[in-house]
CSV table of C-alpha atoms and ligand atoms in Angstrom, one decimal:
chain,number,residue,atom,x,y,z
L,1,UNK,CA,-2.3,-15.8,-10.7
L,2,UNK,CA,-5.8,-14.6,-11.4
L,3,UNK,CA,-6.3,-11.2,-12.2
L,4,UNK,CA,-8.8,-8.3,-10.8
L,5,UNK,CA,-10.5,-5.1,-12.6
L,6,UNK,CA,-9.6,-2.0,-10.7
L,7,UNK,CA,-12.2,0.6,-11.5
L,8,UNK,CA,-13.8,0.0,-14.9
L,9,UNK,CA,-10.6,-1.2,-16.9
L,10,UNK,CA,-7.3,-1.3,-15.0
L,11,UNK,CA,-6.5,-4.9,-15.0
L,12,UNK,CA,-3.9,-6.2,-11.9
L,13,UNK,CA,-2.7,-9.2,-10.6
L,14,UNK,CA,-4.8,-10.5,-7.7
L,15,UNK,CA,-2.2,-9.1,-5.6
L,16,UNK,CA,0.4,-6.8,-6.3
L,17,UNK,CA,3.8,-6.2,-5.0
L,18,UNK,CA,4.7,-3.1,-2.2
L,19,UNK,CA,8.0,-2.1,-2.8
L,20,UNK,CA,8.3,0.7,0.1
L,21,UNK,CA,10.5,-1.8,2.4
L,22,UNK,CA,13.0,-2.5,-0.6
L,23,UNK,CA,14.1,1.0,-0.1
L,24,UNK,CA,14.1,1.3,3.8
L,25,UNK,CA,11.2,2.2,6.2
L,26,UNK,CA,11.3,-1.4,7.8
L,27,UNK,CA,15.0,-2.0,8.7
L,28,UNK,CA,18.1,-2.7,6.5
L,29,UNK,CA,17.4,-3.1,2.8
L,30,UNK,CA,19.1,-5.2,0.6
L,31,UNK,CA,19.3,-4.4,-2.9
L,32,UNK,CA,20.5,-7.6,-4.4
L,33,UNK,CA,17.8,-9.8,-2.6
L,34,UNK,CA,15.4,-7.3,-3.6
L,35,UNK,CA,16.0,-7.1,-7.5
L,36,UNK,CA,15.7,-10.9,-7.2
L,37,UNK,CA,12.6,-10.4,-5.5
L,38,UNK,CA,11.2,-7.9,-8.3
L,39,UNK,CA,12.2,-10.5,-10.7
L,40,UNK,CA,10.5,-13.5,-8.8
L,41,UNK,CA,7.3,-11.3,-8.4
L,42,UNK,CA,7.0,-11.1,-12.4
L,43,UNK,CA,7.4,-15.0,-12.6
L,44,UNK,CA,4.9,-15.3,-10.3
L,45,UNK,CA,2.7,-13.6,-12.4
L,46,UNK,CA,2.5,-10.3,-10.1
L,47,UNK,CA,1.9,-7.3,-12.4
L,48,UNK,CA,1.1,-4.6,-10.0
L,49,UNK,CA,4.2,-2.9,-8.2
L,50,UNK,CA,3.6,-0.1,-6.1
L,51,UNK,CA,6.1,3.0,-5.0
L,52,UNK,CA,6.1,6.6,-4.4
L,53,UNK,CA,8.4,9.4,-5.2
L,54,UNK,CA,9.0,9.6,-1.3
L,55,UNK,CA,10.2,6.0,-0.7
L,56,UNK,CA,13.8,6.3,-0.4
L,57,UNK,CA,13.3,9.2,-0.6
L,58,UNK,CA,13.3,8.9,-4.7
L,59,UNK,CA,15.7,6.0,-4.5
L,60,UNK,CA,12.5,3.6,-4.7
L,61,UNK,CA,11.3,4.5,-8.0
L,62,UNK,CA,14.5,4.7,-9.7
L,63,UNK,CA,15.4,0.9,-8.1
L,64,UNK,CA,11.7,-0.2,-9.3
L,65,UNK,CA,12.7,1.2,-13.2
L,66,UNK,CA,16.0,-0.3,-12.8
L,67,UNK,CA,14.8,-3.9,-11.6
L,68,UNK,CA,11.9,-4.1,-14.0
L,69,UNK,CA,12.8,-1.8,-17.2
L,70,UNK,CA,13.5,-5.2,-18.9
L,71,UNK,CA,9.9,-6.4,-18.7
L,72,UNK,CA,8.1,-2.9,-18.6
L,73,UNK,CA,5.4,-3.9,-20.9
L,74,UNK,CA,4.1,-6.6,-19.1
L,75,UNK,CA,4.0,-5.1,-15.6
L,76,UNK,CA,2.0,-1.8,-14.0
L,77,UNK,CA,3.8,1.3,-12.0
L,78,UNK,CA,2.2,2.7,-9.5
L,79,UNK,CA,3.4,5.5,-8.1
L,80,UNK,CA,2.7,8.8,-5.7
L,81,UNK,CA,3.1,12.3,-5.2
L,82,UNK,CA,2.3,15.1,-2.8
L,83,UNK,CA,4.4,14.3,0.5
L,84,UNK,CA,7.3,16.9,0.0
L,85,UNK,CA,10.9,15.6,1.1
L,86,UNK,CA,14.2,16.8,0.8
L,87,UNK,CA,16.4,13.8,-0.3
L,88,UNK,CA,17.8,13.7,3.1
L,89,UNK,CA,14.4,12.9,4.0
L,90,UNK,CA,13.3,16.2,5.9
L,91,UNK,CA,9.8,16.6,5.7
L,92,UNK,CA,8.4,19.8,4.0
L,93,UNK,CA,5.1,19.6,3.9
L,94,UNK,CA,2.0,18.3,1.3
L,95,UNK,CA,1.6,19.8,-1.8
L,96,UNK,CA,-1.1,19.2,-4.1
L,97,UNK,CA,-0.9,22.2,-6.2
L,98,UNK,CA,-1.1,22.0,-10.0
L,99,UNK,CA,2.1,22.8,-11.0
L,100,UNK,CA,3.8,20.9,-8.1
L,101,UNK,CA,1.5,17.9,-9.5
L,102,UNK,CA,3.2,18.6,-13.4
L,103,UNK,CA,6.9,18.8,-12.1
L,104,UNK,CA,6.6,15.5,-9.7
L,105,UNK,CA,5.2,13.5,-13.0
L,106,UNK,CA,7.9,14.4,-14.8
L,107,UNK,CA,10.5,13.5,-12.3
L,108,UNK,CA,8.5,10.4,-11.5
L,109,UNK,CA,8.6,9.3,-15.3
L,110,UNK,CA,12.5,10.1,-15.4
L,111,UNK,CA,13.2,8.0,-12.0
L,112,UNK,CA,11.3,5.1,-13.4
L,113,UNK,CA,12.6,5.3,-16.9
L,114,UNK,CA,9.7,5.0,-18.6
L,115,UNK,CA,7.2,7.6,-20.9
L,116,UNK,CA,3.9,6.5,-18.8
L,117,UNK,CA,2.8,6.1,-15.2
L,118,UNK,CA,0.3,3.1,-15.3
L,119,UNK,CA,-1.7,4.6,-11.8
L,120,UNK,CA,-0.7,7.9,-10.5
L,121,UNK,CA,-2.0,8.5,-7.1
L,122,UNK,CA,-2.2,11.4,-4.6
L,123,UNK,CA,-0.4,10.3,-1.5
L,124,UNK,CA,-1.9,12.7,1.1
L,125,UNK,CA,-4.7,15.2,0.2
L,126,UNK,CA,-3.3,18.9,0.1
L,127,UNK,CA,-5.9,20.5,2.9
L,128,UNK,CA,-4.8,23.8,1.2
L,129,UNK,CA,-5.5,23.0,-2.4
L,130,UNK,CA,-9.0,22.4,-3.6
L,131,UNK,CA,-9.1,18.7,-4.8
L,132,UNK,CA,-10.6,19.9,-8.2
L,133,UNK,CA,-7.3,21.8,-8.8
L,134,UNK,CA,-5.1,18.8,-8.1
L,135,UNK,CA,-7.3,16.4,-10.0
L,136,UNK,CA,-7.5,18.6,-12.7
L,137,UNK,CA,-3.4,18.9,-13.3
L,138,UNK,CA,-3.7,14.7,-13.0
L,139,UNK,CA,-6.5,14.9,-15.9
L,140,UNK,CA,-4.4,16.9,-18.0
L,141,UNK,CA,-1.2,14.2,-17.6
L,142,UNK,CA,-3.8,11.7,-18.7
L,143,UNK,CA,-4.8,13.8,-21.5
L,144,UNK,CA,-0.9,14.1,-22.3
L,145,UNK,CA,-0.5,10.5,-22.3
L,146,UNK,CA,2.0,10.7,-19.3
L,147,UNK,CA,-0.4,8.9,-17.0
L,148,UNK,CA,-2.7,5.8,-17.5
L,149,UNK,CA,-5.2,6.0,-14.3
L,150,UNK,CA,-5.3,8.5,-11.3
L,151,UNK,CA,-6.3,7.7,-7.9
L,152,UNK,CA,-6.2,9.0,-4.4
L,153,UNK,CA,-4.6,7.7,-1.0
L,154,UNK,CA,-6.2,8.2,2.3
L,155,UNK,CA,-8.8,10.6,0.9
L,156,UNK,CA,-12.2,10.9,2.6
L,157,UNK,CA,-15.4,10.2,1.0
L,158,UNK,CA,-16.2,13.9,0.3
L,159,UNK,CA,-13.1,14.4,-1.5
L,160,UNK,CA,-13.2,11.3,-3.4
L,161,UNK,CA,-17.0,12.4,-4.6
L,162,UNK,CA,-15.4,15.9,-5.6
L,163,UNK,CA,-12.6,14.3,-7.3
L,164,UNK,CA,-14.5,11.8,-9.2
L,165,UNK,CA,-16.5,14.4,-10.6
L,166,UNK,CA,-13.7,16.2,-11.9
L,167,UNK,CA,-12.2,12.8,-13.9
L,168,UNK,CA,-12.5,9.4,-13.2
L,169,UNK,CA,-10.7,7.8,-10.1
L,170,UNK,CA,-9.7,4.4,-10.7
L,171,UNK,CA,-8.3,3.4,-7.4
L,172,UNK,CA,-8.3,5.0,-3.8
L,173,UNK,CA,-5.7,3.3,-1.7
L,174,UNK,CA,-5.5,3.1,1.9
L,175,UNK,CA,-4.8,0.9,4.9
L,176,UNK,CA,-7.2,-2.1,5.2
L,177,UNK,CA,-6.7,-5.6,7.1
L,178,UNK,CA,-8.0,-7.3,10.0
L,179,UNK,CA,-6.5,-4.9,12.2
L,180,UNK,CA,-7.5,-1.9,10.6
L,181,UNK,CA,-10.8,-1.6,9.0
L,182,UNK,CA,-11.8,2.2,9.3
L,183,UNK,CA,-12.5,2.1,5.4
L,184,UNK,CA,-15.5,-0.2,5.8
L,185,UNK,CA,-17.6,2.6,7.3
L,186,UNK,CA,-17.7,5.3,4.3
L,187,UNK,CA,-14.7,4.8,1.7
L,188,UNK,CA,-15.3,1.2,0.5
L,189,UNK,CA,-19.3,2.2,0.1
L,190,UNK,CA,-18.4,5.2,-1.8
L,191,UNK,CA,-15.8,3.4,-3.8
L,192,UNK,CA,-18.4,0.9,-4.7
L,193,UNK,CA,-21.0,3.2,-5.7
L,194,UNK,CA,-18.7,5.2,-7.7
L,195,UNK,CA,-17.1,1.9,-9.5
L,196,UNK,CA,-13.9,2.8,-7.8
L,197,UNK,CA,-11.1,0.0,-7.4
L,198,UNK,CA,-9.5,-0.4,-4.0
L,199,UNK,CA,-5.8,-1.0,-3.2
L,200,UNK,CA,-5.3,-2.4,0.2
L,201,UNK,CA,-1.5,-1.0,1.8
L,202,UNK,CA,-0.3,-2.6,4.7
L,203,UNK,CA,-2.4,-5.7,4.5
L,204,UNK,CA,-0.1,-7.3,7.0
L,205,UNK,CA,-0.6,-4.8,9.7
L,206,UNK,CA,3.0,-3.6,8.9
L,207,UNK,CA,4.0,-7.2,9.3
L,208,UNK,CA,2.3,-7.6,12.8
L,209,UNK,CA,-0.3,-10.2,11.5
L,210,UNK,CA,2.3,-12.3,10.5
L,211,UNK,CA,3.3,-13.4,13.7
L,212,UNK,CA,7.1,-12.6,12.8
L,213,UNK,CA,7.6,-10.3,15.4
L,214,UNK,CA,7.9,-11.5,18.9
L,215,UNK,CA,9.2,-8.1,20.4
L,216,UNK,CA,9.6,-4.3,19.5
L,217,UNK,CA,13.2,-5.0,20.5
L,218,UNK,CA,13.4,-7.2,17.4
L,219,UNK,CA,13.1,-4.4,15.3
L,220,UNK,CA,16.1,-2.7,13.6
L,221,UNK,CA,17.1,0.6,15.3
L,222,UNK,CA,16.0,2.8,12.3
L,223,UNK,CA,13.0,0.9,11.9
L,224,UNK,CA,9.6,3.3,11.5
L,225,UNK,CA,7.6,0.8,13.5
L,226,UNK,CA,9.3,2.1,16.6
L,227,UNK,CA,7.1,5.2,16.3
L,228,UNK,CA,3.9,3.3,15.0
L,229,UNK,CA,1.6,3.4,18.1
L,230,UNK,CA,0.4,-0.2,17.6
L,231,UNK,CA,4.0,-1.3,18.3
L,232,UNK,CA,4.4,0.4,21.3
L,233,UNK,CA,4.4,-1.4,24.9
L,234,UNK,CA,1.2,-2.0,26.3
L,235,UNK,CA,-0.7,-2.0,22.8
L,236,UNK,CA,2.1,-4.4,21.4
L,237,UNK,CA,0.9,-6.8,24.1
L,238,UNK,CA,-2.6,-6.2,23.7
L,239,UNK,CA,-2.4,-6.6,19.9
L,240,UNK,CA,-0.2,-9.8,20.1
L,241,UNK,CA,-3.1,-11.4,22.2
L,242,UNK,CA,-5.9,-10.1,19.3
L,243,UNK,CA,-4.0,-11.8,16.4
L,244,UNK,CA,-3.5,-15.1,18.0
L,245,UNK,CA,-6.9,-15.9,16.1
L,246,UNK,CA,-4.7,-15.8,13.0
L,247,UNK,CA,-2.3,-18.2,14.0
L,248,UNK,CA,-4.7,-20.3,15.0
L,249,UNK,CA,-6.5,-20.4,11.8
L,250,UNK,CA,-3.3,-20.6,9.9
L,251,UNK,CA,-2.3,-24.0,11.8
L,252,UNK,CA,-5.7,-25.4,11.2
L,253,UNK,CA,-5.3,-24.7,7.5
L,254,UNK,CA,-1.9,-25.7,7.3
L,255,UNK,CA,-0.9,-22.4,6.0
L,256,UNK,CA,0.9,-19.2,7.5
L,257,UNK,CA,-0.6,-16.3,9.2
L,258,UNK,CA,0.8,-13.7,6.6
L,259,UNK,CA,-1.5,-15.9,4.0
L,260,UNK,CA,-4.7,-15.9,6.5
L,261,UNK,CA,-4.1,-12.0,6.6
L,262,UNK,CA,-4.3,-11.7,2.9
L,263,UNK,CA,-7.1,-14.6,2.1
L,264,UNK,CA,-9.1,-12.3,4.5
L,265,UNK,CA,-8.3,-8.7,2.6
L,266,UNK,CA,-9.0,-11.0,-0.8
L,267,UNK,CA,-12.6,-12.1,0.9
L,268,UNK,CA,-13.8,-8.6,1.2
L,269,UNK,CA,-14.4,-8.3,-2.3
L,270,UNK,CA,-13.2,-8.8,-5.7
L,271,UNK,CA,-12.7,-4.9,-6.4
L,272,UNK,CA,-9.8,-4.9,-3.6
L,273,UNK,CA,-6.1,-5.8,-4.6
L,274,UNK,CA,-3.9,-6.1,-1.8
L,275,UNK,CA,-0.2,-5.2,-2.0
L,276,UNK,CA,1.8,-6.9,0.7
L,277,UNK,CA,5.2,-5.2,1.2
L,278,UNK,CA,8.1,-7.4,1.4
L,279,UNK,CA,11.9,-7.2,0.4
L,280,UNK,CA,12.9,-11.1,0.4
L,281,UNK,CA,11.6,-13.8,-2.1
L,282,UNK,CA,10.5,-16.2,0.5
L,283,UNK,CA,8.3,-14.2,2.1
L,284,UNK,CA,6.9,-13.0,-1.7
L,285,UNK,CA,6.5,-16.3,-2.5
L,286,UNK,CA,4.6,-17.0,0.7
L,287,UNK,CA,2.3,-14.4,0.3
L,288,UNK,CA,1.5,-14.9,-3.7
L,289,UNK,CA,0.5,-18.4,-2.2
L,290,UNK,CA,-2.3,-16.6,-0.5
L,291,UNK,CA,-4.4,-16.7,-3.5
L,292,UNK,CA,-4.9,-20.3,-2.9
L,293,UNK,CA,-6.2,-20.0,0.8
L,294,UNK,CA,-10.0,-20.1,1.1
L,295,UNK,CA,-11.4,-19.1,4.3
L,296,UNK,CA,-14.7,-20.3,5.0
L,297,UNK,CA,-17.6,-18.7,6.5
L,298,UNK,CA,-16.8,-20.0,10.2
L,299,UNK,CA,-13.2,-18.9,9.8
L,300,UNK,CA,-14.3,-15.3,8.7
L,301,UNK,CA,-17.2,-15.7,11.9
L,302,UNK,CA,-14.1,-16.5,14.3
L,303,UNK,CA,-12.0,-13.9,12.9
L,304,UNK,CA,-14.9,-11.0,13.4
L,305,UNK,CA,-15.8,-12.5,16.7
L,306,UNK,CA,-12.1,-12.6,18.5
L,307,UNK,CA,-11.0,-9.3,16.5
L,308,UNK,CA,-13.7,-7.0,15.9
L,309,UNK,CA,-13.5,-3.9,13.7
L,310,UNK,CA,-11.7,-1.3,16.4
L,311,UNK,CA,-10.4,-3.6,18.5
L,312,UNK,CA,-6.8,-3.2,17.7
L,313,UNK,CA,-4.6,-0.9,20.3
L,314,UNK,CA,-3.3,2.0,19.0
L,315,UNK,CA,-3.9,4.4,16.5
L,316,UNK,CA,-2.6,3.6,12.9
L,317,UNK,CA,-0.2,6.6,12.8
L,318,UNK,CA,1.1,9.1,15.5
L,319,UNK,CA,0.1,12.1,13.6
L,320,UNK,CA,-2.6,11.0,10.9
L,321,UNK,CA,-1.8,14.4,8.5
L,322,UNK,CA,1.7,13.2,8.4
L,323,UNK,CA,3.8,10.0,7.6
L,324,UNK,CA,6.9,9.8,9.8
L,325,UNK,CA,10.2,11.0,7.8
L,326,UNK,CA,11.6,7.6,9.2
L,327,UNK,CA,8.8,6.0,7.2
L,328,UNK,CA,10.1,6.9,3.9
L,329,UNK,CA,14.0,7.2,4.6
L,330,UNK,CA,16.7,4.6,4.6
B,401,NAP,N1,-0.7,4.9,0.7
B,401,NAP,C1,0.0,5.0,1.7
B,401,NAP,O1,0.2,6.0,2.5
B,401,NAP,C2,1.2,4.2,1.8
B,401,NAP,C3,1.6,3.9,3.4
B,401,NAP,C4,2.1,2.4,3.7
B,401,NAP,C5,2.3,1.7,2.5
B,401,NAP,N2,2.2,1.8,1.3
B,401,NAP,C6,2.3,0.8,0.1
B,401,NAP,O2,1.6,-0.5,0.8
B,401,NAP,C7,3.0,-1.4,0.6
B,401,NAP,C8,2.6,-2.3,2.0
B,401,NAP,O3,2.3,-1.9,3.1
B,401,NAP,P1,3.3,-2.3,4.1
B,401,NAP,O4,4.8,-2.7,4.0
B,401,NAP,O5,3.4,-1.1,4.8
B,401,NAP,O6,3.1,-3.0,5.3
B,401,NAP,P2,2.4,-5.0,5.0
B,401,NAP,O7,2.5,-5.3,3.6
B,401,NAP,O8,1.1,-5.0,6.0
B,401,NAP,O9,3.7,-5.5,5.7
B,401,NAP,C9,5.1,-5.3,5.5
B,401,NAP,C10,6.0,-6.1,6.9
B,401,NAP,O10,6.0,-7.7,6.7
B,401,NAP,C11,6.9,-8.0,6.3
B,401,NAP,N3,6.5,-9.2,5.7
B,401,NAP,C12,6.1,-9.6,4.1
B,401,NAP,N4,5.6,-10.5,3.8
B,401,NAP,C13,5.8,-11.4,5.2
B,401,NAP,C14,5.8,-12.6,5.7
B,401,NAP,N5,4.9,-13.6,4.7
B,401,NAP,N6,6.3,-13.2,7.0
B,401,NAP,C15,6.9,-12.1,7.7
B,401,NAP,N7,6.9,-11.2,7.8
B,401,NAP,C16,6.3,-10.4,6.3
B,401,NAP,C17,8.0,-7.0,5.6
B,401,NAP,O11,9.1,-7.5,5.9
B,401,NAP,P3,10.3,-7.2,5.0
B,401,NAP,O12,10.1,-5.9,4.5
B,401,NAP,O13,11.6,-7.5,5.4
B,401,NAP,O14,10.3,-8.2,3.7
B,401,NAP,C18,7.3,-6.2,6.2
B,401,NAP,O15,8.2,-5.6,7.3
B,401,NAP,C19,4.0,-0.6,0.7
B,401,NAP,O16,5.3,-1.3,0.6
B,401,NAP,C20,3.8,0.7,0.0
B,401,NAP,O17,4.3,0.3,-1.3
B,401,NAP,C21,1.1,2.8,1.1
């Protein structure tokens, strides 16, 4: 596994691991298999592990700390704060106040069983707290040695600029994949201008780009994607036709659609690290293999022609100001 540098000096494996579904979100979780997947990821050279306090809620951080504690010095813990939930998953809003930032960090450190979070992200920007105040508190955590680097998730270009003027932002994390390209307009350019790295979440289109979901009814009843606009009725069918180009190219290359989707994200710049999410060893190994898949200019042009930016049916979220409680709960 090769490495990439995020921001000016955070070295990560070329592909990270999104751990959200190990604690729910996309159907039934399996702790034994997920633990084995965490260990296999380390064997494969994956160093960046993405979690959040709300995944589980709260269970995912503890699971990561338990699973990776023995190799703590070889891996990066990325976690997030700001989406307030009860342990039963009830949504209580977004909080970016300095006091909440400090308390959240201490609780995440406890759950992860570590004395330092390598990369600490604000999960969603709090519209009622100036970003300067939130980032000021995050900067204090860096000064105290509790946090190595800081970043923002799903922030606007203006917010990124304001935040970066308070303390260097190492990473912006947002959704980015063949079917979610909004960040190309303003977010990636501002990151590049300011020397900020980018973590691409949901790089497999929440699984859709893998071609493995034939029908929305295949999803478990508690699967968050039942509420995802892109997985609904007509949108699902339209998107299925659209992503057939990914399957076509995979067949030509003798690889899998998931590998094509990840190779596409990797091809968008060496300042980008995708974090495909999985809870299983088999798909983890498949995804790690994407680093060796090379898309030619002709492949990239065909994807551009058949699936141009903005062609996906349905919004990314039913309500962009939030993520549904079901996404983060078991
Ligand atoms: N900052 C944010 O607001 C935010 C939001 C969403 C996600 N994230 C982070 O980003 C990570 C990745 O995003 P994501 O999990 O939403 O979406 P994703 O990586 O695009 O897709 C994950 C889905 O694809 C399935 N999958 C993975 N590899 C596969 C393969 N090779 N073949 C077939 N299916 C495969 C997974 O199945 P299984 O789960 O069954 O293995 C899961 O259902 C999350 O784990 C989380 O850490 C961050």
